[in-house]
């Protein structure tokens, strides 16, 4: 059974919808800069890929009446709305939601934690009601009247890629007719300080796959796809934007946060996804890399790509320098970009690249370029050794 | 999908106990976990840094595989409602108390929801599918469903499925304030970790077949024993405390009920059950698992 993508939705630092994201990608305009909405001391020293809409603007656009909702949920609802409108699906008992997030409603919880930890003040305790990841997804599901299969995957920065793969399996095995898959994460002090404590934040624009890269920029985003079987999509006359043809999740089993020097987990994820898709590495037209801009990731991913593609590497780029690393949402907005690459026959550039990594016999795609794109391979790697690859193909 | 080898750390004497039905004791707010000697499962240097949720995951996961007589499983799926609470709160308090500077990353690294499953993969050298579902009281249910999908797809023959949640004093204090404000009668909070070996084929360790999984409500079928909170049947959460994955304890007890045969312990009595229903309802979420003895 072929898995069709019939709707896509995205909100990130480079656009409030899919078209906005595409425009910025084609114009080589980054969304990373000084944060205006995030409340953190780190905004003075660091750059962020912040979504330009405030919570009030998001709520208004969504007709979301209650204030008891996290930014994480608002971002997800925003992108889901776009995806289901495009897919033109009716919410019934055959529609499920596989969402993903790394820290759930933490952005709103921090409104409680600040007075609580500084003054032992419990006044805002009700804000914790939207804290857990499951509640974020449940609220979004309820907003759209989704009553069937609804779960949240949380595997750090590979989360959304795993949600997409799970959705594909649900369709393949006839558990659901249609499933909305993707991920969301809002900027918050917790993750900003977490990545800062790991000393992997660049204070300037991140430089994926550049020898002088100095870390990542954090971002926030949400991205969702509507998946259904090709048969089902064609039967109802829906436009098919691309197919999900391959996926794999493997574990590096090397270190809790670092990737292995030989890129084993990433190598296995790419290899198994190609196998699932029934493709050879030479069939891939473009790799949308994880490419965070940290020393460790880009080196390990480069080695893994070399092991899979050897001398026949397709164009490769990381779009993290546009959006920042949006954690659980990264695999979702990059899935949207992969679908756009297929639809528009465009290669998206890797911004801020300066010097080649000595061991690499390739350099990333640096300009927007038109090319015949048949299959896009998208990587997402997370803490806990979690490595995922999803392959998108033209219909 | 078959279920067999199972390992559970809880308020009861469940770890490594062949018949936990005969040793159930009442719990109260002071009840502590009955913990195994973690040094048997984790090296002592690593143990010092580990929170309760990580220790439970490591010990229950490893011992479940041992009981199944397997070196490894093809995949790991873990359900957790709140994940790594201790390390999350520890890092948050440091963020606010140290003014967003000079923070140690250890708690942050260990706060990630998938550090339970990730750590197990690391300890077992498991390169397979490694998933974490965080969906409140349905977290174990979706992990079981994920395992079923993997098996159905032909991607795995054996899956290590886990359910883990921890409690800390601070969490209980926060939950009571939250419950008070929301006018919700908070149940006695528990914690625990349970792992199950799910398999495509019937193994020598298989105990039951999962013949029903409803992630939105009840299963209305004739059965010999119902383990449920709070309605009819045996209310297992009286003995585990309530938490998002307390149904892990319920599922463990159900598997042990098939093996125990005859039980009359003053709380419940049953004789050689062949069909058992495990049900859990919490904060607007409800799920059921139907098991048949093999």
XYZ file of C-alpha atoms in Angstrom:
689
model
C 0.000 0.000 0.000
C 1.284 3.456 -0.868
C 1.025 6.215 1.740
C -0.087 9.546 0.293
C 0.457 12.995 1.759
C -2.703 14.981 1.055
C -2.169 17.983 3.300
C 0.744 19.902 4.794
C 0.872 22.665 7.364
C 3.796 24.544 8.879
C 4.591 27.477 11.085
C 8.157 28.443 11.894
C 10.478 31.412 12.196
C 10.442 31.738 8.407
C 6.716 31.746 7.861
C 3.275 31.371 9.372
C 2.145 28.948 6.696
C 3.594 26.626 4.075
C 3.757 29.315 1.379
C 5.507 31.696 3.760
C 8.074 29.030 4.569
C 8.627 28.321 0.871
C 9.063 32.017 0.058
C 11.776 32.388 2.696
C 13.556 29.217 1.594
C 13.643 30.434 -2.003
C 14.692 33.950 -0.965
C 17.447 32.572 1.323
C 15.994 34.551 4.215
C 16.682 33.220 7.672
C 14.205 33.604 10.507
C 16.872 33.495 13.181
C 17.531 36.658 15.124
C 16.880 38.433 18.389
C 13.935 36.878 20.218
C 11.088 39.246 21.046
C 8.627 36.918 22.772
C 10.771 34.442 24.698
C 11.349 35.447 28.289
C 14.909 34.446 29.123
C 18.198 36.095 29.971
C 19.702 34.149 27.110
C 17.869 36.358 24.600
C 20.508 39.022 25.378
C 23.360 36.797 24.259
C 21.844 34.284 21.867
C 19.832 34.170 18.656
C 16.609 32.220 18.256
C 14.338 31.051 15.478
C 11.173 32.485 16.959
C 7.722 32.283 15.388
C 6.625 35.852 14.792
C 3.064 35.479 16.112
C 2.301 36.036 19.789
C 0.097 33.648 21.756
C -2.767 36.149 21.542
C -2.439 36.311 17.775
C -2.333 32.521 17.541
C -5.396 32.179 19.774
C -7.284 34.776 17.789
C -6.467 33.136 14.467
C -7.613 29.795 15.818
C -10.712 31.076 17.628
C -9.244 29.430 20.698
C -11.212 30.939 23.564
C -9.530 29.495 26.618
C -6.270 30.932 27.918
C -5.432 27.558 29.472
C -3.308 26.482 26.555
C 0.420 26.349 25.951
C 2.204 27.930 23.001
C 3.258 24.404 22.054
C -0.396 23.443 21.596
C -1.292 26.694 19.805
C 1.528 26.190 17.302
C 0.418 22.619 16.697
C -3.224 23.610 16.222
C -2.150 26.351 13.815
C -0.254 23.953 11.559
C -2.863 21.176 11.859
C -5.534 23.634 10.735
C -3.599 24.408 7.574
C -2.878 20.738 6.847
C -6.475 19.551 7.245
C -7.853 22.490 5.257
C -5.577 21.599 2.376
C -6.416 17.903 2.613
C -10.102 18.750 2.767
C -10.852 15.969 5.211
C -13.872 15.590 7.425
C -13.213 14.713 11.046
C -14.802 11.368 11.774
C -13.963 8.212 13.707
C -11.430 7.210 11.023
C -9.079 10.155 11.637
C -6.278 9.885 14.186
C -3.502 12.147 15.434
C 0.089 11.138 16.109
C 1.758 14.241 17.419
C 5.089 14.784 19.074
C 6.790 17.241 21.370
C 9.872 17.253 23.537
C 8.805 19.355 26.510
C 5.062 19.754 25.975
C 3.495 22.693 27.777
C 6.706 23.786 29.480
C 6.444 27.314 28.041
C 3.232 27.896 30.017
C 4.409 25.963 33.073
C 7.293 28.399 33.402
C 4.712 31.053 34.265
C 4.181 29.013 37.415
C 7.738 27.878 38.042
C 9.320 31.333 38.109
C 7.359 32.697 41.110
C 7.358 29.222 42.667
C 11.134 28.778 42.605
C 12.009 32.374 43.392
C 9.348 33.174 46.025
C 7.700 29.816 46.890
C 4.564 31.303 45.374
C 1.977 28.732 44.255
C -0.449 31.305 42.822
C -0.154 30.171 39.208
C -0.331 26.450 39.950
C -3.251 25.937 37.533
C -0.785 26.609 34.720
C 0.596 23.129 35.377
C -2.651 21.688 34.060
C -1.307 21.993 30.511
C 2.198 20.804 31.321
C 2.379 17.203 30.171
C 2.950 16.306 26.528
C -0.184 14.173 26.396
C -2.403 17.086 27.401
C -0.938 19.260 24.612
C -1.956 16.668 22.026
C -5.301 15.969 23.683
C -6.225 19.662 23.602
C -5.348 19.931 19.917
C -7.311 16.743 19.155
C -10.343 18.064 21.001
C -10.112 21.403 19.205
C -10.508 19.657 15.853
C -12.914 16.955 17.029
C -10.447 14.113 16.621
C -11.743 11.206 18.694
C -9.858 8.186 17.367
C -6.251 7.106 17.929
C -4.380 10.037 19.520
C -0.883 9.703 20.880
C 2.250 11.738 21.496
C 5.733 10.569 20.690
C 8.576 12.100 22.648
C 12.008 11.025 21.484
C 13.680 14.440 21.662
C 14.814 15.818 18.289
C 13.706 12.840 16.179
C 10.151 12.903 17.543
C 8.247 14.137 14.488
C 10.020 11.789 12.093
C 8.893 8.943 14.338
C 5.343 10.296 14.388
C 5.285 10.322 10.574
C 6.527 6.728 10.441
C 4.002 5.593 13.007
C 1.212 7.241 11.021
C 2.346 5.442 7.882
C 2.223 2.113 9.726
C -1.263 2.862 11.089
C -2.543 3.475 7.551
C -0.722 0.463 6.132
C -2.275 -1.831 8.684
C -5.740 -0.425 8.239
C -6.021 0.902 11.804
C -7.006 4.342 10.503
C -8.139 5.757 7.179
C -6.482 9.092 7.737
C -3.944 10.294 10.238
C -2.497 13.691 11.045
C 1.172 13.353 11.941
C 3.858 15.798 12.955
C 5.357 17.671 15.840
C 5.511 20.886 17.783
C 7.773 22.663 20.241
C 7.715 26.198 21.589
C 10.780 28.034 22.797
C 11.092 28.092 26.561
C 13.673 28.824 29.210
C 14.030 25.167 30.112
C 15.333 24.029 26.729
C 17.261 27.234 26.034
C 19.169 26.786 29.279
C 19.466 23.057 28.759
C 21.211 23.419 25.421
C 23.273 26.302 26.799
C 24.428 24.120 29.701
C 25.551 21.529 27.146
C 27.577 24.310 25.520
C 26.256 23.547 22.068
C 24.568 26.878 21.302
C 26.231 29.161 18.789
C 25.874 32.823 19.767
C 25.916 33.738 16.082
C 24.010 32.218 13.168
C 24.596 28.482 13.092
C 26.803 27.105 10.308
C 25.721 23.551 9.502
C 28.389 21.359 7.862
C 30.957 24.160 7.988
C 34.336 23.301 9.486
C 34.131 26.338 11.767
C 30.616 25.535 13.023
C 30.135 26.404 16.679
C 26.782 24.966 17.666
C 23.081 25.264 17.005
C 20.460 28.001 17.276
C 17.229 26.971 18.953
C 13.954 27.547 17.199
C 10.272 26.841 17.581
C 7.845 25.465 15.055
C 5.065 23.052 14.272
C 4.539 20.977 11.174
C 1.877 18.418 10.282
C 1.021 16.161 7.362
C -2.215 14.402 6.541
C -1.545 10.795 5.524
C -3.914 8.324 3.921
C -3.636 5.430 1.536
C -3.174 6.414 -2.077
C -6.319 4.461 -2.904
C -8.365 6.346 -0.343
C -6.957 9.691 -1.484
C -7.658 8.983 -5.138
C -11.137 7.679 -4.387
C -12.104 10.998 -2.834
C -10.291 12.982 -5.496
C -7.751 14.518 -3.142
C -4.585 16.077 -4.491
C -1.537 13.989 -3.572
C 1.527 16.081 -2.749
C 3.931 13.215 -2.298
C 4.289 9.735 -0.874
C 5.897 8.508 2.317
C 7.827 5.533 0.999
C 10.494 4.700 3.542
C 11.120 5.071 7.237
C 13.248 3.646 9.987
C 14.110 4.280 13.578
C 17.250 2.832 15.094
C 19.260 3.380 18.213
C 22.877 4.390 18.177
C 23.320 2.810 21.643
C 26.496 4.801 22.074
C 25.856 7.691 24.471
C 22.883 9.451 26.070
C 23.458 12.693 24.136
C 26.402 12.300 21.751
C 26.342 10.547 18.386
C 28.822 7.753 17.734
C 31.999 8.673 15.820
C 31.165 6.163 13.081
C 27.565 7.360 12.776
C 26.257 3.842 13.262
C 22.704 4.676 14.287
C 22.325 7.188 11.458
C 23.825 4.743 8.980
C 21.365 2.040 10.000
C 18.403 4.456 9.902
C 19.210 5.580 6.338
C 19.951 2.040 5.154
C 16.790 0.557 6.646
C 14.615 3.393 5.322
C 16.001 2.847 1.805
C 15.283 -0.849 2.173
C 11.716 -0.173 3.314
C 11.229 2.123 0.302
C 12.756 -0.443 -2.038
C 15.237 2.152 -3.259
C 18.975 2.262 -3.835
C 20.989 5.119 -2.429
C 21.539 6.332 -6.006
C 17.760 6.886 -6.342
C 17.800 9.703 -3.780
C 17.662 13.156 -5.399
C 18.193 15.287 -2.297
C 19.093 14.811 1.359
C 17.517 17.166 3.874
C 20.068 16.543 6.600
C 19.613 16.856 10.335
C 22.656 19.191 10.228
C 22.254 21.069 13.484
C 25.567 22.893 13.332
C 27.082 21.165 16.350
C 30.550 19.633 16.013
C 29.310 16.225 16.995
C 26.148 15.895 14.912
C 27.503 17.221 11.651
C 30.605 15.086 11.832
C 28.758 11.905 12.745
C 26.032 12.539 10.148
C 28.658 13.278 7.465
C 30.367 9.969 8.143
C 27.057 8.102 8.074
C 26.063 9.774 4.782
C 29.437 8.855 3.332
C 28.992 5.240 4.413
C 25.579 5.059 2.713
C 26.190 7.132 -0.425
C 29.943 6.774 -0.885
C 31.044 8.625 -4.036
C 27.490 9.169 -5.322
C 26.125 11.741 -2.941
C 23.045 13.651 -4.040
C 22.771 17.353 -3.149
C 22.695 17.717 0.644
C 21.561 20.626 2.773
C 20.443 21.412 6.276
C 17.670 23.988 6.600
C 18.413 24.538 10.308
C 20.124 27.857 9.517
C 16.704 29.147 8.357
C 14.565 27.947 11.249
C 16.923 27.072 14.044
C 16.731 23.620 15.573
C 13.076 23.217 16.408
C 13.574 19.979 18.369
C 10.525 17.712 18.209
C 9.108 19.782 15.326
C 12.273 19.590 13.224
C 11.371 16.323 11.500
C 7.923 17.724 10.703
C 8.824 21.073 9.146
C 11.638 19.345 7.290
C 9.096 16.800 6.037
C 7.092 19.753 4.740
C 10.251 21.137 3.073
C 10.922 17.694 1.572
C 7.410 17.622 0.102
C 7.961 21.162 -1.224
C 11.244 20.083 -2.808
C 9.351 17.293 -4.604
C 6.485 19.533 -5.677
C 8.558 22.519 -6.749
C 11.566 20.582 -8.028
C 13.802 22.786 -5.909
C 16.894 22.187 -3.842
C 17.024 24.353 -0.737
C 20.289 25.958 0.302
C 22.422 25.402 3.376
C 23.013 28.934 4.715
C 26.124 30.295 6.457
C 28.462 27.632 5.120
C 32.064 28.828 5.115
C 34.710 26.084 5.131
C 34.598 22.441 4.176
C 34.940 19.795 6.866
C 38.382 18.292 6.146
C 37.170 14.681 5.956
C 34.216 15.454 3.662
C 34.524 14.976 -0.094
C 31.410 17.114 -0.602
C 30.062 20.474 0.305
C 26.417 21.235 0.980
C 24.016 22.686 -1.577
C 24.609 26.437 -1.307
C 22.089 27.951 -3.697
C 18.443 27.477 -4.589
C 18.486 25.269 -7.638
C 15.904 23.701 -9.897
C 16.370 19.965 -10.330
C 14.266 16.921 -11.083
C 13.532 15.628 -7.605
C 12.058 12.158 -7.256
C 13.003 10.992 -3.791
C 14.011 13.058 -0.741
C 15.688 11.520 2.280
C 15.175 13.412 5.550
C 17.206 12.716 8.691
C 16.291 13.472 12.293
C 18.482 12.480 15.209
C 17.820 12.917 18.905
C 19.140 12.426 22.399
C 18.980 8.906 23.719
C 20.713 7.708 20.543
C 17.434 8.052 18.659
C 18.008 8.086 14.882
C 15.281 8.370 12.283
C 15.088 8.630 8.534
C 11.981 9.219 6.434
C 11.897 9.073 2.628
C 9.394 11.073 0.580
C 8.759 10.329 -3.082
C 6.954 11.824 -6.046
C 3.647 10.230 -6.896
C 0.440 -10.589 20.133
C 1.641 -12.671 23.053
C 2.710 -11.380 26.449
C 4.770 -13.378 28.886
C 7.864 -12.462 30.823
C 7.079 -9.468 33.005
C 8.942 -7.517 35.617
C 7.487 -4.924 37.929
C 8.770 -2.563 40.601
C 5.976 -1.167 42.733
C 4.793 -0.517 46.274
C 4.206 -4.272 46.505
C 6.632 -7.166 46.595
C 6.422 -7.668 42.840
C 10.007 -7.748 41.602
C 11.091 -11.318 40.966
C 8.072 -12.577 42.873
C 6.333 -15.532 41.225
C 3.132 -15.039 43.151
C 2.703 -11.397 44.184
C -1.007 -12.044 44.772
C -0.195 -13.670 48.116
C 1.817 -10.778 49.488
C -0.341 -7.715 48.823
C -0.223 -5.132 51.597
C -2.231 -1.972 52.151
C -0.483 1.263 51.236
C -0.545 4.766 52.675
C 1.055 8.130 51.917
C 4.353 6.962 53.421
C 4.626 3.727 51.454
C 7.897 3.382 49.584
C 8.779 1.372 46.516
C 9.956 -2.187 47.158
C 13.192 -1.850 45.238
C 15.523 -4.521 43.963
C 19.265 -4.348 44.409
C 19.872 -2.033 41.462
C 23.605 -2.855 41.476
C 22.698 -6.173 39.870
C 21.470 -4.264 36.831
C 23.390 -0.998 36.619
C 26.992 -0.170 37.360
C 27.264 1.661 40.693
C 28.946 4.773 39.245
C 26.032 5.342 36.867
C 23.525 4.438 39.568
C 24.394 7.436 41.719
C 23.262 9.881 39.056
C 20.076 8.049 38.185
C 16.590 9.074 39.206
C 14.004 6.569 40.327
C 12.389 6.422 36.897
C 15.680 5.567 35.210
C 16.563 2.944 37.802
C 13.156 1.294 37.518
C 13.405 1.312 33.747
C 16.854 -0.254 33.777
C 16.107 -2.978 36.315
C 12.603 -3.913 35.174
C 13.592 -3.828 31.499
C 16.695 -5.946 31.949
C 15.110 -8.458 34.284
C 12.137 -8.871 31.939
C 14.492 -9.876 29.123
C 16.353 -12.236 31.453
C 13.116 -13.916 32.439
C 12.235 -14.379 28.790
C 15.663 -15.955 28.327
C 16.492 -13.480 25.580
C 19.734 -11.634 24.948
C 17.833 -8.754 23.440
C 14.522 -7.707 21.925
C 13.976 -6.437 18.387
C 12.455 -3.203 19.662
C 11.730 -1.190 22.793
C 8.567 0.871 23.353
C 8.082 2.757 26.611
C 5.050 4.599 27.930
C 5.375 7.309 30.551
C 2.881 9.948 31.599
C 5.252 12.468 33.122
C 8.667 11.063 32.285
C 11.683 12.176 34.217
C 10.037 14.342 36.860
C 12.925 14.515 39.320
C 15.491 15.704 36.809
C 13.047 18.093 35.127
C 12.276 19.815 38.439
C 15.916 19.726 39.441
C 16.990 21.497 36.274
C 14.088 23.976 36.424
C 14.881 24.959 40.000
C 18.508 25.490 39.016
C 17.440 27.687 36.073
C 15.504 29.988 38.400
C 17.709 29.814 41.460
C 21.030 30.228 39.662
C 19.738 32.983 37.373
C 20.130 31.135 34.076
C 23.873 30.648 34.209
C 26.534 28.147 35.189
C 24.164 25.198 35.026
C 25.265 21.574 35.013
C 23.736 19.713 32.073
C 23.321 16.364 33.849
C 19.744 16.894 34.999
C 18.776 18.349 31.615
C 20.208 15.358 29.768
C 18.352 12.979 32.049
C 15.111 14.961 31.883
C 14.268 13.913 28.332
C 11.231 11.644 28.170
C 13.047 9.099 26.046
C 16.022 8.777 28.361
C 14.315 5.724 29.921
C 14.132 3.813 26.627
C 17.384 5.322 25.359
C 19.268 4.241 28.446
C 17.931 0.712 28.121
C 19.126 0.580 24.517
C 22.520 1.807 25.655
C 22.750 -0.781 28.438
C 21.549 -3.634 26.231
C 23.446 -2.567 23.114
C 20.044 -2.559 21.409
C 20.103 -0.866 17.989
C 16.450 -1.550 17.218
C 13.348 0.621 17.135
C 13.246 2.723 20.290
C 10.052 4.615 21.023
C 8.535 6.635 23.836
C 4.820 7.415 24.081
C 3.647 10.152 26.429
C -0.135 10.191 26.463
C -1.254 10.492 30.070
C -3.089 7.407 31.301
C -2.926 5.870 27.812
C 0.873 5.868 27.593
C 1.242 2.115 28.164
C -1.695 1.449 25.859
C -0.065 3.262 22.956
C 3.234 1.499 23.632
C 1.433 -1.833 23.387
C -0.308 -0.664 20.233
C 3.022 0.445 18.745
C 4.461 -3.011 19.509
C 1.457 -4.605 17.802
C 1.998 -2.400 14.727
C 5.686 -3.327 14.568
C 4.854 -7.004 14.758
C 2.063 -6.597 12.218
C 4.398 -4.800 9.831
C 6.977 -7.586 10.181
C 9.528 -5.184 11.651
C 9.882 -7.046 14.947
C 9.226 -10.454 16.470
C 9.923 -9.438 20.056
C 9.279 -6.074 21.694
C 10.177 -4.962 25.185
C 7.205 -2.838 26.280
C 7.459 -0.671 29.375
C 5.385 1.595 31.611
C 7.236 3.845 34.032
C 6.387 6.855 36.183
C 8.056 8.226 39.275
C 6.865 10.352 42.161
C 8.863 12.799 44.191
C 7.835 14.729 47.298
C 7.837 17.912 45.259
C 5.616 16.375 42.584
C 3.102 15.278 45.215
C 3.117 18.788 46.721
C 2.534 20.343 43.284
C -0.203 17.866 42.390
C -2.023 18.466 45.658
C -1.964 22.243 45.134
C -3.133 21.752 41.566
C -5.910 19.367 42.633
C -7.007 21.758 45.361
C -7.243 24.640 42.892
C -9.061 22.488 40.359
C -11.413 21.135 43.028
C -10.336 17.589 42.210
C -10.064 14.869 44.815
C -6.505 13.669 44.380
C -6.043 9.918 44.806
C -3.071 8.473 46.687
C -0.174 8.996 44.284
C 1.975 6.025 43.422
C 4.887 5.209 41.183
C 6.278 2.164 39.507
C 7.915 0.540 36.543
C 6.740 -2.533 34.651
C 8.159 -4.179 31.547
C 6.631 -6.885 29.385
C 7.979 -9.058 26.645
C 5.585 -8.941 23.715
C 6.100 -11.389 20.874
C 4.695 -12.353 17.504
C 5.096 -16.063 18.193
C 4.189 -18.057 21.252
C 7.389 -18.419 23.279
C 8.054 -20.796 26.152
C 7.683 -17.759 28.419
C 4.370 -16.621 26.888
C 1.509 -16.472 29.350
C -1.331 -14.770 27.526
C -2.464 -13.422 24.222
C -3.607 -9.821 24.022
C -6.958 -10.279 22.297
C -8.310 -6.777 22.866
C -6.913 -3.279 23.327
C -9.291 -0.357 23.553
C -7.555 3.002 23.888
C -10.756 4.998 24.295
C -12.850 3.059 26.794
C -14.199 -0.197 28.088
C -14.287 -3.689 26.628
C -17.593 -5.386 27.399
C -16.873 -9.108 27.362
C -17.380 -12.115 29.604
C -14.217 -12.634 31.621
C -13.127 -14.533 34.731
C -11.429 -11.623 36.439
C -11.584 -7.845 36.121
C -8.757 -5.643 37.349
C -10.056 -2.130 37.305
C -10.050 1.268 38.921
C -12.366 2.436 40.266
C -15.343 0.400 39.142
C -16.282 -3.262 39.374
C -13.713 -5.953 39.939
C -10.459 -5.847 41.818
C -9.159 -2.295 42.228
C -5.429 -2.798 41.772
C -4.607 0.895 42.197
C -5.379 0.505 45.918
C -2.093 -1.383 46.032
C -0.007 0.500 43.460
C -1.136 4.034 44.128
C -2.501 6.059 41.251
C -0.352 7.396 38.444
C -0.476 7.660 34.664
C 1.007 4.206 34.122
C -0.415 2.378 37.151
C -2.071 0.055 34.628
C 1.438 -1.396 34.202
C 1.034 -2.845 37.690
C -2.453 -4.052 36.726
C -1.192 -5.803 33.603
C 1.639 -7.396 35.568
C -0.800 -8.696 38.192
C -3.073 -10.047 35.460
C -0.239 -12.046 33.898
C 0.669 -13.385 37.337
C -2.988 -14.294 37.977
C -2.917 -16.677 35.014
C 0.120 -18.341 36.522
C -1.067 -18.285 40.156
C -4.138 -20.330 39.356
C -5.955 -20.172 42.655
C -5.936 -17.064 44.845
C -7.913 -16.164 47.933
C -5.991 -13.492 49.759
C -8.668 -11.561 51.616
C -8.865 -8.890 48.896
C -9.903 -11.012 45.940
C -10.444 -14.636 45.100
C -10.294 -16.418 41.766
C -9.616 -19.890 40.437
C -7.650 -20.547 37.253
C -8.778 -17.552 35.237
C -8.520 -17.928 31.460
C -9.750 -14.484 30.422
C -8.806 -11.313 32.288
C -9.731 -7.712 31.635
C -7.451 -4.895 32.802
C -9.032 -1.456 32.823
C -7.827 1.981 33.856
C -9.522 5.333 34.009
C -7.865 8.590 35.013
C -8.423 12.288 34.301
C -10.818 11.730 31.419
C -8.795 8.981 29.757
C -9.832 5.347 29.775
C -8.340 2.159 28.351
C -8.819 -1.596 28.502
C -6.700 -4.649 27.764
C -8.268 -8.074 27.245
C -6.041 -11.100 27.843
C -6.558 -14.762 27.119
C -4.464 -17.473 28.745
C -2.318 -19.556 26.398
